[in-house]
Amino acid sequence: MDLQGIFISNMKAIRKAKHITQEKLSELCDTDTSYIGQIETRKRFPSLTFIEKIACALEVEPYLLFKNDLNESPERMKKIENLKSEFFQAIDGNLEEFLKKVVS
């Protein structure tokens, strides 16, 4: 898969895993819904500035939109997001307990 395909696949997977519609993503990015649809159907490709808007709206780092192995199941992505959240909470609390939970 080429870089554009990876980006599109990841954007859609993240958007769907977070239960964000194309309409909602377009609102968050301050653009037309049709533009998001055109990106997802390979009719257009966003600028770097707009990729940053998409990443911000999806609450991910921009590089994750280009990561080749990110195209995982929405359930796995949700689990990863939950683990990240628990990790940051553990930093304020008991990191050792968190690590035991993850390893087991």
Short mmCIF file of C-alpha atoms in Angstrom, two decimals, residues 6-93:
data_model
loop_
_atom_site.label_atom_id
_atom_site.label_comp_id
_atom_site.label_asym_id
_atom_site.label_seq_id
_atom_site.Cartn_x
_atom_site.Cartn_y
_atom_site.Cartn_z
CA ILE A 6 -1.94 4.16 4.47
CA PHE A 7 -2.99 7.67 5.47
CA ILE A 8 -6.55 7.18 4.23
CA SER A 9 -6.88 3.76 5.83
CA ASN A 10 -5.58 5.02 9.16
CA MET A 11 -7.71 8.16 9.11
CA LYS A 12 -10.86 6.11 8.48
CA ALA A 13 -9.94 3.47 11.07
CA ILE A 14 -9.20 6.04 13.77
CA ARG A 15 -12.30 8.06 12.90
CA LYS A 16 -14.50 4.97 13.10
CA ALA A 17 -12.84 3.66 16.28
CA LYS A 18 -13.64 6.97 17.93
CA HIS A 19 -17.20 6.90 16.56
CA ILE A 20 -16.68 10.13 14.64
CA THR A 21 -18.71 10.57 11.47
CA GLN A 22 -17.38 12.29 8.36
CA GLU A 23 -19.75 15.14 9.18
CA LYS A 24 -18.38 15.51 12.71
CA LEU A 25 -14.78 15.33 11.48
CA SER A 26 -15.51 18.03 8.93
CA GLU A 27 -16.96 20.24 11.69
CA LEU A 28 -13.91 19.65 13.88
CA CYS A 29 -11.63 20.52 10.95
CA ASP A 30 -13.75 23.50 9.86
CA THR A 31 -14.32 22.20 6.33
CA ASP A 32 -17.06 20.76 4.15
CA THR A 33 -18.21 17.19 4.68
CA SER A 34 -17.63 16.53 1.00
CA TYR A 35 -13.91 17.29 1.42
CA ILE A 36 -13.51 14.54 4.04
CA GLY A 37 -15.39 12.17 1.71
CA GLN A 38 -13.11 13.12 -1.18
CA ILE A 39 -10.05 12.40 0.95
CA GLU A 40 -11.42 9.01 1.99
CA THR A 41 -12.19 8.08 -1.63
CA ARG A 42 -8.77 9.23 -2.92
CA LYS A 43 -10.20 12.05 -5.00
CA ARG A 44 -8.23 14.65 -3.06
CA PHE A 45 -5.34 14.66 -0.62
CA PRO A 46 -4.91 17.17 2.22
CA SER A 47 -2.06 19.59 2.72
CA LEU A 48 0.28 19.17 5.68
CA THR A 49 -1.55 21.96 7.47
CA PHE A 50 -4.85 20.15 7.01
CA ILE A 51 -3.32 16.83 8.08
CA GLU A 52 -2.43 18.56 11.35
CA LYS A 53 -6.08 19.65 11.69
CA ILE A 54 -7.26 16.09 11.10
CA ALA A 55 -4.80 14.71 13.68
CA CYS A 56 -5.89 17.31 16.22
CA ALA A 57 -9.57 16.55 15.59
CA LEU A 58 -8.92 12.82 15.99
CA GLU A 59 -6.72 13.47 19.04
CA VAL A 60 -3.71 11.59 17.66
CA GLU A 61 -0.18 12.57 16.75
CA PRO A 62 0.05 13.34 13.01
CA TYR A 63 2.69 10.68 12.37
CA LEU A 64 0.22 7.98 13.43
CA LEU A 65 -1.83 8.74 10.33
CA PHE A 66 1.13 7.52 8.25
CA LYS A 67 2.13 4.51 10.34
CA ASN A 68 1.94 1.34 8.24
CA ASP A 69 1.08 -1.05 11.06
CA LEU A 70 -1.68 1.10 12.55
CA ASN A 71 -4.40 -0.51 10.48
CA GLU A 72 -5.54 -2.70 13.35
CA SER A 73 -8.97 -3.53 14.57
CA PRO A 74 -10.97 -0.74 16.21
CA GLU A 75 -11.13 -2.87 19.37
CA ARG A 76 -7.34 -3.04 19.58
CA MET A 77 -7.04 0.69 18.95
CA LYS A 78 -9.58 1.38 21.69
CA LYS A 79 -7.64 -0.88 24.07
CA ILE A 80 -4.44 1.01 23.28
CA GLU A 81 -6.18 4.35 23.93
CA ASN A 82 -7.51 3.03 27.25
CA LEU A 83 -4.04 1.81 28.23
CA LYS A 84 -2.56 5.21 27.42
CA SER A 85 -5.17 6.87 29.58
CA GLU A 86 -4.54 4.45 32.44
CA PHE A 87 -0.79 4.95 32.06
CA PHE A 88 -1.03 8.71 32.45
CA GLN A 89 -3.29 8.26 35.45
CA ALA A 90 -0.77 5.80 36.87
CA ILE A 91 1.99 8.37 36.60
CA ASP A 92 0.05 10.40 39.13
CA GLY A 93 -0.66 7.29 41.22
#
